[in-house]
PDB file of N, CA and C in Angstrom:
ATOM      1  N   UNK A 179     -18.003  15.133   8.112  1.00 55.00           N
ATOM      2  CA  UNK A 179     -17.131  14.690   9.278  1.00 55.00           C
ATOM      3  C   UNK A 179     -18.111  14.379  10.470  1.00 55.00           C
ATOM      4  N   UNK A 180     -17.960  13.377  11.165  1.00 64.00           N
ATOM      5  CA  UNK A 180     -18.809  12.920  12.247  1.00 64.00           C
ATOM      6  C   UNK A 180     -18.732  14.032  13.347  1.00 64.00           C
ATOM      7  N   UNK A 181     -19.709  14.197  14.094  1.00 69.00           N
ATOM      8  CA  UNK A 181     -19.812  15.382  15.103  1.00 69.00           C
ATOM      9  C   UNK A 181     -18.859  15.140  16.254  1.00 69.00           C
ATOM     10  N   UNK A 182     -18.631  13.906  16.618  1.00 69.00           N
ATOM     11  CA  UNK A 182     -17.658  13.512  17.712  1.00 69.00           C
ATOM     12  C   UNK A 182     -16.277  13.907  17.309  1.00 69.00           C
ATOM     13  N   UNK A 183     -15.950  13.564  16.043  1.00 67.00           N
ATOM     14  CA  UNK A 183     -14.579  13.839  15.421  1.00 67.00           C
ATOM     15  C   UNK A 183     -14.484  15.374  15.361  1.00 67.00           C
ATOM     16  N   UNK A 184     -15.432  15.999  14.983  1.00 63.00           N
ATOM     17  CA  UNK A 184     -15.350  17.530  14.845  1.00 63.00           C
ATOM     18  C   UNK A 184     -15.070  18.179  16.260  1.00 63.00           C
ATOM     19  N   UNK A 185     -15.815  17.561  17.400  1.00 65.00           N
ATOM     20  CA  UNK A 185     -15.597  18.145  18.662  1.00 65.00           C
ATOM     21  C   UNK A 185     -14.274  17.885  19.123  1.00 65.00           C
ATOM     22  N   UNK A 186     -13.700  16.766  18.749  1.00 69.00           N
ATOM     23  CA  UNK A 186     -12.324  16.439  19.190  1.00 69.00           C
ATOM     24  C   UNK A 186     -11.292  17.508  18.589  1.00 69.00           C
ATOM     25  N   UNK A 187     -11.503  17.673  17.344  1.00 67.00           N
ATOM     26  CA  UNK A 187     -10.713  18.548  16.531  1.00 67.00           C
ATOM     27  C   UNK A 187     -10.767  19.963  16.955  1.00 67.00           C
ATOM     28  N   UNK A 188     -11.820  20.476  17.583  1.00 70.00           N
ATOM     29  CA  UNK A 188     -11.924  21.918  18.029  1.00 70.00           C
ATOM     30  C   UNK A 188     -11.356  22.102  19.381  1.00 70.00           C
ATOM     31  N   UNK A 189     -10.998  20.938  20.180  1.00 73.00           N
ATOM     32  CA  UNK A 189     -10.407  21.187  21.410  1.00 73.00           C
ATOM     33  C   UNK A 189      -9.078  21.906  21.270  1.00 73.00           C
ATOM     34  N   UNK A 190      -8.834  22.812  22.123  1.00 76.00           N
ATOM     35  CA  UNK A 190      -7.454  23.598  22.289  1.00 76.00           C
ATOM     36  C   UNK A 190      -6.316  22.762  22.772  1.00 76.00           C
ATOM     37  N   UNK A 191      -6.630  21.822  23.661  1.00 84.00           N
ATOM     38  CA  UNK A 191      -5.494  21.178  24.345  1.00 84.00           C
ATOM     39  C   UNK A 191      -5.247  19.732  23.636  1.00 84.00           C
ATOM     40  N   UNK A 192      -5.570  19.656  22.449  1.00 86.00           N
ATOM     41  CA  UNK A 192      -5.108  18.401  21.632  1.00 86.00           C
ATOM     42  C   UNK A 192      -3.660  18.123  21.737  1.00 86.00           C
ATOM     43  N   UNK A 193      -3.238  16.981  21.847  1.00 90.00           N
ATOM     44  CA  UNK A 193      -1.820  16.685  21.893  1.00 90.00           C
ATOM     45  C   UNK A 193      -1.140  17.059  20.565  1.00 90.00           C
ATOM     46  N   UNK A 194      -0.059  17.541  20.630  1.00 90.00           N
ATOM     47  CA  UNK A 194       0.668  17.961  19.347  1.00 90.00           C
ATOM     48  C   UNK A 194       1.909  17.047  19.313  1.00 90.00           C
ATOM     49  N   UNK A 195       2.329  16.815  17.880  1.00 93.00           N
ATOM     50  CA  UNK A 195       3.474  16.050  17.578  1.00 93.00           C
ATOM     51  C   UNK A 195       4.381  16.995  16.677  1.00 93.00           C
ATOM     52  N   UNK A 196       5.649  17.067  17.105  1.00 94.00           N
ATOM     53  CA  UNK A 196       6.597  17.773  16.400  1.00 94.00           C
ATOM     54  C   UNK A 196       7.124  17.029  15.143  1.00 94.00           C
ATOM     55  N   UNK A 197       7.167  17.642  14.084  1.00 94.00           N
ATOM     56  CA  UNK A 197       7.608  17.084  12.827  1.00 94.00           C
ATOM     57  C   UNK A 197       8.572  17.999  12.053  1.00 94.00           C
ATOM     58  N   UNK A 198       9.317  17.376  11.200  1.00 95.00           N
ATOM     59  CA  UNK A 198      10.207  18.246  10.332  1.00 95.00           C
ATOM     60  C   UNK A 198       9.657  18.292   8.955  1.00 95.00           C
ATOM     61  N   UNK A 199       9.489  19.401   8.332  1.00 95.00           N
ATOM     62  CA  UNK A 199       8.825  19.453   7.059  1.00 95.00           C
ATOM     63  C   UNK A 199       9.674  20.500   6.232  1.00 95.00           C
ATOM     64  N   UNK A 200      10.128  20.055   5.066  1.00 96.00           N
ATOM     65  CA  UNK A 200      10.925  20.940   4.249  1.00 96.00           C
ATOM     66  C   UNK A 200      10.015  21.689   3.202  1.00 96.00           C
ATOM     67  N   UNK A 201      10.180  22.963   3.377  1.00 96.00           N
ATOM     68  CA  UNK A 201       9.278  23.945   2.499  1.00 96.00           C
ATOM     69  C   UNK A 201      10.121  25.050   1.916  1.00 96.00           C
ATOM     70  N   UNK A 202       9.946  25.354   0.637  1.00 98.00           N
ATOM     71  CA  UNK A 202      10.716  26.403   0.113  1.00 98.00           C
ATOM     72  C   UNK A 202      10.773  27.731   0.890  1.00 98.00           C
ATOM     73  N   UNK A 203      11.847  28.309   0.913  1.00 97.00           N
ATOM     74  CA  UNK A 203      11.935  29.566   1.816  1.00 97.00           C
ATOM     75  C   UNK A 203      10.961  30.597   1.317  1.00 97.00           C
ATOM     76  N   UNK A 204      10.841  30.662   0.171  1.00 98.00           N
ATOM     77  CA  UNK A 204       9.865  31.839  -0.349  1.00 98.00           C
ATOM     78  C   UNK A 204       8.442  31.559   0.177  1.00 98.00           C
ATOM     79  N   UNK A 205       8.130  30.330   0.291  1.00 97.00           N
ATOM     80  CA  UNK A 205       6.829  29.876   0.736  1.00 97.00           C
ATOM     81  C   UNK A 205       6.656  30.285   2.291  1.00 97.00           C
ATOM     82  N   UNK A 206       7.763  29.897   2.933  1.00 97.00           N
ATOM     83  CA  UNK A 206       7.741  30.282   4.359  1.00 97.00           C
ATOM     84  C   UNK A 206       7.752  31.781   4.626  1.00 97.00           C
ATOM     85  N   UNK A 207       8.389  32.577   3.900  1.00 98.00           N
ATOM     86  CA  UNK A 207       8.294  33.964   3.916  1.00 98.00           C
ATOM     87  C   UNK A 207       6.903  34.418   3.630  1.00 98.00           C
ATOM     88  N   UNK A 208       6.308  33.966   2.586  1.00 98.00           N
ATOM     89  CA  UNK A 208       4.896  34.356   2.217  1.00 98.00           C
ATOM     90  C   UNK A 208       4.003  33.889   3.453  1.00 98.00           C
ATOM     91  N   UNK A 209       4.126  32.908   4.035  1.00 98.00           N
ATOM     92  CA  UNK A 209       3.307  32.424   5.152  1.00 98.00           C
ATOM     93  C   UNK A 209       3.493  33.427   6.360  1.00 98.00           C
ATOM     94  N   UNK A 210       4.771  33.805   6.592  1.00 97.00           N
ATOM     95  CA  UNK A 210       4.995  34.706   7.656  1.00 97.00           C
ATOM     96  C   UNK A 210       4.334  36.139   7.396  1.00 97.00           C
ATOM     97  N   UNK A 211       4.366  36.476   6.083  1.00 98.00           N
ATOM     98  CA  UNK A 211       3.860  37.762   5.711  1.00 98.00           C
ATOM     99  C   UNK A 211       2.351  37.826   5.812  1.00 98.00           C
ATOM    100  N   UNK A 212       1.711  36.721   5.462  1.00 97.00           N
ATOM    101  CA  UNK A 212       0.152  36.737   5.337  1.00 97.00           C
ATOM    102  C   UNK A 212      -0.532  36.387   6.702  1.00 97.00           C
ATOM    103  N   UNK A 213       0.155  35.558   7.639  1.00 97.00           N
ATOM    104  CA  UNK A 213      -0.314  35.073   8.787  1.00 97.00           C
ATOM    105  C   UNK A 213      -0.993  36.151   9.611  1.00 97.00           C
ATOM    106  N   UNK A 214      -0.176  37.307   9.962  1.00 97.00           N
ATOM    107  CA  UNK A 214      -0.770  38.383  10.758  1.00 97.00           C
ATOM    108  C   UNK A 214      -1.933  39.042   9.958  1.00 97.00           C
ATOM    109  N   UNK A 215      -1.875  39.172   8.816  1.00 98.00           N
ATOM    110  CA  UNK A 215      -3.029  39.806   7.972  1.00 98.00           C
ATOM    111  C   UNK A 215      -4.264  39.034   8.135  1.00 98.00           C
ATOM    112  N   UNK A 216      -4.177  37.666   8.342  1.00 97.00           N
ATOM    113  CA  UNK A 216      -5.382  36.844   8.428  1.00 97.00           C
ATOM    114  C   UNK A 216      -5.757  36.677   9.985  1.00 97.00           C
ATOM    115  N   UNK A 217      -4.967  37.258  10.776  1.00 97.00           N
ATOM    116  CA  UNK A 217      -5.351  37.159  12.175  1.00 97.00           C
ATOM    117  C   UNK A 217      -4.618  35.952  12.915  1.00 97.00           C
ATOM    118  N   UNK A 218      -3.558  35.363  12.486  1.00 96.00           N
ATOM    119  CA  UNK A 218      -2.916  34.260  13.055  1.00 96.00           C
ATOM    120  C   UNK A 218      -1.639  34.932  13.725  1.00 96.00           C
ATOM    121  N   UNK A 219      -1.289  34.280  14.892  1.00 96.00           N
ATOM    122  CA  UNK A 219      -0.145  34.693  15.683  1.00 96.00           C
ATOM    123  C   UNK A 219       1.100  34.396  15.016  1.00 96.00           C
ATOM    124  N   UNK A 220       1.254  33.418  14.151  1.00 96.00           N
ATOM    125  CA  UNK A 220       2.423  33.083  13.344  1.00 96.00           C
ATOM    126  C   UNK A 220       2.140  32.222  12.171  1.00 96.00           C
ATOM    127  N   UNK A 221       3.201  31.886  11.391  1.00 97.00           N
ATOM    128  CA  UNK A 221       3.012  31.157  10.312  1.00 97.00           C
ATOM    129  C   UNK A 221       2.678  29.650  10.584  1.00 97.00           C
ATOM    130  N   UNK A 222       3.093  29.106  11.687  1.00 95.00           N
ATOM    131  CA  UNK A 222       2.733  27.733  11.964  1.00 95.00           C
ATOM    132  C   UNK A 222       1.308  27.434  12.198  1.00 95.00           C
ATOM    133  N   UNK A 223       0.561  28.245  13.003  1.00 94.00           N
ATOM    134  CA  UNK A 223      -0.806  28.159  13.204  1.00 94.00           C
ATOM    135  C   UNK A 223      -1.658  28.258  11.902  1.00 94.00           C
ATOM    136  N   UNK A 224      -0.980  29.170  10.891  1.00 97.00           N
ATOM    137  CA  UNK A 224      -1.581  29.317   9.661  1.00 97.00           C
ATOM    138  C   UNK A 224      -1.436  27.835   8.772  1.00 97.00           C
ATOM    139  N   UNK A 225      -0.146  27.362   8.864  1.00 97.00           N
ATOM    140  CA  UNK A 225       0.078  26.145   8.166  1.00 97.00           C
ATOM    141  C   UNK A 225      -0.907  25.030   8.560  1.00 97.00           C
ATOM    142  N   UNK A 226      -1.064  24.907   9.927  1.00 94.00           N
ATOM    143  CA  UNK A 226      -1.880  23.990  10.555  1.00 94.00           C
ATOM    144  C   UNK A 226      -3.338  24.071  10.069  1.00 94.00           C
ATOM    145  N   UNK A 227      -3.746  25.303   9.886  1.00 94.00           N
ATOM    146  CA  UNK A 227      -5.072  25.521   9.353  1.00 94.00           C
ATOM    147  C   UNK A 227      -5.182  25.153   7.963  1.00 94.00           C
ATOM    148  N   UNK A 228      -4.292  25.566   7.127  1.00 97.00           N
ATOM    149  CA  UNK A 228      -4.188  25.166   5.759  1.00 97.00           C
ATOM    150  C   UNK A 228      -4.280  23.551   5.641  1.00 97.00           C
ATOM    151  N   UNK A 229      -3.406  22.901   6.340  1.00 95.00           N
ATOM    152  CA  UNK A 229      -3.384  21.386   6.275  1.00 95.00           C
ATOM    153  C   UNK A 229      -4.768  20.924   6.809  1.00 95.00           C
ATOM    154  N   UNK A 230      -5.258  21.435   7.907  1.00 91.00           N
ATOM    155  CA  UNK A 230      -6.518  20.967   8.349  1.00 91.00           C
ATOM    156  C   UNK A 230      -7.692  20.967   7.485  1.00 91.00           C
ATOM    157  N   UNK A 231      -7.724  22.237   6.612  1.00 94.00           N
ATOM    158  CA  UNK A 231      -8.872  22.472   5.732  1.00 94.00           C
ATOM    159  C   UNK A 231      -8.718  21.445   4.669  1.00 94.00           C
ATOM    160  N   UNK A 232      -7.631  21.233   4.146  1.00 95.00           N
ATOM    161  CA  UNK A 232      -7.362  20.407   3.060  1.00 95.00           C
ATOM    162  C   UNK A 232      -7.665  18.980   3.407  1.00 95.00           C
ATOM    163  N   UNK A 233      -7.289  18.543   4.630  1.00 92.00           N
ATOM    164  CA  UNK A 233      -7.432  17.225   5.011  1.00 92.00           C
ATOM    165  C   UNK A 233      -8.883  16.903   5.213  1.00 92.00           C
ATOM    166  N   UNK A 234      -9.543  18.074   5.828  1.00 88.00           N
ATOM    167  CA  UNK A 234     -11.111  17.695   6.057  1.00 88.00           C
ATOM    168  C   UNK A 234     -11.851  17.653   4.612  1.00 88.00           C
ATOM    169  N   UNK A 235     -11.369  18.366   3.715  1.00 90.00           N
ATOM    170  CA  UNK A 235     -11.998  18.351   2.365  1.00 90.00           C
ATOM    171  C   UNK A 235     -11.793  16.913   1.770  1.00 90.00           C
ATOM    172  N   UNK A 236     -10.531  16.347   1.779  1.00 89.00           N
ATOM    173  CA  UNK A 236     -10.119  15.128   1.244  1.00 89.00           C
ATOM    174  C   UNK A 236     -10.776  13.908   2.060  1.00 89.00           C
ATOM    175  N   UNK A 237     -10.866  14.065   3.318  1.00 86.00           N
ATOM    176  CA  UNK A 237     -11.662  13.103   4.193  1.00 86.00           C
ATOM    177  C   UNK A 237     -13.085  12.917   3.844  1.00 86.00           C
ATOM    178  N   UNK A 238     -13.729  14.176   3.622  1.00 85.00           N
ATOM    179  CA  UNK A 238     -15.145  14.107   3.164  1.00 85.00           C
ATOM    180  C   UNK A 238     -15.255  13.473   1.902  1.00 85.00           C
ATOM    181  N   UNK A 239     -14.291  13.691   0.925  1.00 83.00           N
ATOM    182  CA  UNK A 239     -14.433  12.936  -0.428  1.00 83.00           C
ATOM    183  C   UNK A 239     -14.269  11.508  -0.236  1.00 83.00           C
ATOM    184  N   UNK A 240     -13.211  11.101   0.549  1.00 80.00           N
ATOM    185  CA  UNK A 240     -12.940   9.699   0.804  1.00 80.00           C
ATOM    186  C   UNK A 240     -14.105   9.010   1.564  1.00 80.00           C
ATOM    187  N   UNK A 241     -14.631   9.639   2.575  1.00 79.00           N
ATOM    188  CA  UNK A 241     -15.518   8.971   3.448  1.00 79.00           C
ATOM    189  C   UNK A 241     -17.001   8.911   2.650  1.00 79.00           C
ATOM    190  N   UNK A 242     -17.168   9.745   1.681  1.00 81.00           N
ATOM    191  CA  UNK A 242     -18.515   9.724   0.938  1.00 81.00           C
ATOM    192  C   UNK A 242     -18.304   8.877  -0.361  1.00 81.00           C
ATOM    193  N   UNK A 243     -17.134   8.405  -0.504  1.00 81.00           N
ATOM    194  CA  UNK A 243     -16.947   7.544  -1.812  1.00 81.00           C
ATOM    195  C   UNK A 243     -17.214   6.113  -1.707  1.00 81.00           C
ATOM    196  N   UNK A 244     -18.211   5.712  -2.578  1.00 84.00           N
ATOM    197  CA  UNK A 244     -18.632   4.176  -2.368  1.00 84.00           C
ATOM    198  C   UNK A 244     -17.377   3.325  -2.473  1.00 84.00           C
ATOM    199  N   UNK A 245     -16.350   3.717  -3.349  1.00 82.00           N
ATOM    200  CA  UNK A 245     -15.144   2.776  -3.280  1.00 82.00           C
ATOM    201  C   UNK A 245     -14.609   2.573  -1.858  1.00 82.00           C
ATOM    202  N   UNK A 246     -14.585   3.619  -1.118  1.00 81.00           N
ATOM    203  CA  UNK A 246     -14.030   3.462   0.269  1.00 81.00           C
ATOM    204  C   UNK A 246     -14.741   2.382   1.081  1.00 81.00           C
ATOM    205  N   UNK A 247     -16.041   2.410   0.956  1.00 83.00           N
ATOM    206  CA  UNK A 247     -16.756   1.385   1.645  1.00 83.00           C
ATOM    207  C   UNK A 247     -16.579   0.089   1.083  1.00 83.00           C
ATOM    208  N   UNK A 248     -16.336  -0.122  -0.175  1.00 87.00           N
ATOM    209  CA  UNK A 248     -16.019  -1.475  -0.779  1.00 87.00           C
ATOM    210  C   UNK A 248     -14.652  -1.825  -0.242  1.00 87.00           C
ATOM    211  N   UNK A 249     -13.738  -0.962  -0.258  1.00 88.00           N
ATOM    212  CA  UNK A 249     -12.296  -1.268   0.183  1.00 88.00           C
ATOM    213  C   UNK A 249     -12.440  -1.817   1.652  1.00 88.00           C
ATOM    214  N   UNK A 250     -13.220  -1.043   2.540  1.00 86.00           N
ATOM    215  CA  UNK A 250     -13.239  -1.422   3.894  1.00 86.00           C
ATOM    216  C   UNK A 250     -13.899  -2.872   3.999  1.00 86.00           C
ATOM    217  N   UNK A 251     -14.819  -2.995   3.253  1.00 90.00           N
ATOM    218  CA  UNK A 251     -15.588  -4.321   3.224  1.00 90.00           C
ATOM    219  C   UNK A 251     -14.669  -5.481   2.863  1.00 90.00           C
ATOM    220  N   UNK A 252     -13.831  -5.198   1.825  1.00 93.00           N
ATOM    221  CA  UNK A 252     -12.849  -6.231   1.257  1.00 93.00           C
ATOM    222  C   UNK A 252     -11.811  -6.599   2.495  1.00 93.00           C
ATOM    223  N   UNK A 253     -11.347  -5.472   3.163  1.00 92.00           N
ATOM    224  CA  UNK A 253     -10.451  -5.796   4.162  1.00 92.00           C
ATOM    225  C   UNK A 253     -11.083  -6.622   5.333  1.00 92.00           C
ATOM    226  N   UNK A 254     -12.320  -6.244   5.701  1.00 94.00           N
ATOM    227  CA  UNK A 254     -12.992  -7.103   6.794  1.00 94.00           C
ATOM    228  C   UNK A 254     -13.122  -8.491   6.283  1.00 94.00           C
ATOM    229  N   UNK A 255     -13.308  -8.715   5.017  1.00 95.00           N
ATOM    230  CA  UNK A 255     -13.442 -10.210   4.494  1.00 95.00           C
ATOM    231  C   UNK A 255     -12.152 -10.827   4.218  1.00 95.00           C
ATOM    232  N   UNK A 256     -11.077 -10.120   4.718  1.00 95.00           N
ATOM    233  CA  UNK A 256      -9.755 -10.910   4.669  1.00 95.00           C
ATOM    234  C   UNK A 256      -8.988 -10.663   3.340  1.00 95.00           C
ATOM    235  N   UNK A 257      -9.484  -9.844   2.513  1.00 94.00           N
ATOM    236  CA  UNK A 257      -8.626  -9.468   1.243  1.00 94.00           C
ATOM    237  C   UNK A 257      -7.374  -8.719   1.685  1.00 94.00           C
ATOM    238  N   UNK A 258      -6.215  -9.173   1.379  1.00 93.00           N
ATOM    239  CA  UNK A 258      -4.956  -8.619   1.697  1.00 93.00           C
ATOM    240  C   UNK A 258      -4.804  -7.113   1.138  1.00 93.00           C
ATOM    241  N   UNK A 259      -4.244  -6.253   1.813  1.00 90.00           N
ATOM    242  CA  UNK A 259      -4.105  -4.917   1.450  1.00 90.00           C
ATOM    243  C   UNK A 259      -3.270  -4.694   0.231  1.00 90.00           C
ATOM    244  N   UNK A 260      -2.273  -5.573   0.010  1.00 92.00           N
ATOM    245  CA  UNK A 260      -1.426  -5.661  -1.269  1.00 92.00           C
ATOM    246  C   UNK A 260      -2.288  -5.950  -2.452  1.00 92.00           C
ATOM    247  N   UNK A 261      -3.216  -6.771  -2.250  1.00 92.00           N
ATOM    248  CA  UNK A 261      -4.160  -7.313  -3.378  1.00 92.00           C
ATOM    249  C   UNK A 261      -5.099  -5.951  -3.693  1.00 92.00           C
ATOM    250  N   UNK A 262      -5.663  -5.344  -2.722  1.00 90.00           N
ATOM    251  CA  UNK A 262      -6.525  -4.238  -2.906  1.00 90.00           C
ATOM    252  C   UNK A 262      -5.708  -2.978  -3.586  1.00 90.00           C
ATOM    253  N   UNK A 263      -4.456  -2.815  -3.107  1.00 89.00           N
ATOM    254  CA  UNK A 263      -3.716  -1.770  -3.793  1.00 89.00           C
ATOM    255  C   UNK A 263      -3.323  -2.025  -5.199  1.00 89.00           C
ATOM    256  N   UNK A 264      -3.014  -3.260  -5.396  1.00 91.00           N
ATOM    257  CA  UNK A 264      -2.746  -3.682  -6.799  1.00 91.00           C
ATOM    258  C   UNK A 264      -3.913  -3.597  -7.648  1.00 91.00           C
ATOM    259  N   UNK A 265      -5.093  -3.813  -7.258  1.00 88.00           N
ATOM    260  CA  UNK A 265      -6.484  -3.496  -7.999  1.00 88.00           C
ATOM    261  C   UNK A 265      -6.653  -2.157  -8.096  1.00 88.00           C
ATOM    262  N   UNK A 266      -6.315  -1.296  -7.173  1.00 86.00           N
ATOM    263  CA  UNK A 266      -6.473   0.147  -7.385  1.00 86.00           C
ATOM    264  C   UNK A 266      -5.494   0.689  -8.255  1.00 86.00           C
ATOM    265  N   UNK A 267      -4.288   0.293  -8.347  1.00 88.00           N
ATOM    266  CA  UNK A 267      -3.284   0.686  -9.341  1.00 88.00           C
ATOM    267  C   UNK A 267      -3.619   0.448 -10.589  1.00 88.00           C
ATOM    268  N   UNK A 268      -4.297  -0.801 -10.843  1.00 90.00           N
ATOM    269  CA  UNK A 268      -4.807  -1.275 -12.188  1.00 90.00           C
ATOM    270  C   UNK A 268      -5.807  -0.195 -12.793  1.00 90.00           C
ATOM    271  N   UNK A 269      -6.813   0.087 -11.771  1.00 86.00           N
ATOM    272  CA  UNK A 269      -7.860   0.941 -12.232  1.00 86.00           C
ATOM    273  C   UNK A 269      -7.284   2.352 -12.497  1.00 86.00           C
ATOM    274  N   UNK A 270      -6.382   2.789 -11.700  1.00 83.00           N
ATOM    275  CA  UNK A 270      -5.823   4.092 -11.994  1.00 83.00           C
ATOM    276  C   UNK A 270      -5.044   4.292 -13.322  1.00 83.00           C
ATOM    277  N   UNK A 271      -4.496   3.214 -13.716  1.00 87.00           N
ATOM    278  CA  UNK A 271      -3.608   3.022 -14.933  1.00 87.00           C
ATOM    279  C   UNK A 271      -4.367   2.741 -16.311  1.00 87.00           C
ATOM    280  N   UNK A 272      -5.614   2.466 -16.071  1.00 79.00           N
ATOM    281  CA  UNK A 272      -6.462   2.139 -17.302  1.00 79.00           C
ATOM    282  C   UNK A 272      -7.524   3.133 -17.571  1.00 79.00           C
TER     283      UNK A 272
END
């Protein structure tokens, strides 16, 4: 992850957006139980941490994948996103 992006992510006053997310009740109860054990003030900060960790891992994989650079180059050269998605679907199913 780029240093500037990381600095932005570490700011405590980042704007927040409220979303609705359906999660099984037992998972919420487990989150509530484990959050204080891990030092979190509640289950929502723990969920944000889990999401952030997974997102950073996936972003790292995507950003370091040469296919990502190829896709971005194709877009810059005017190849329509539908065509790119179709080609990616073909690759995934073969």
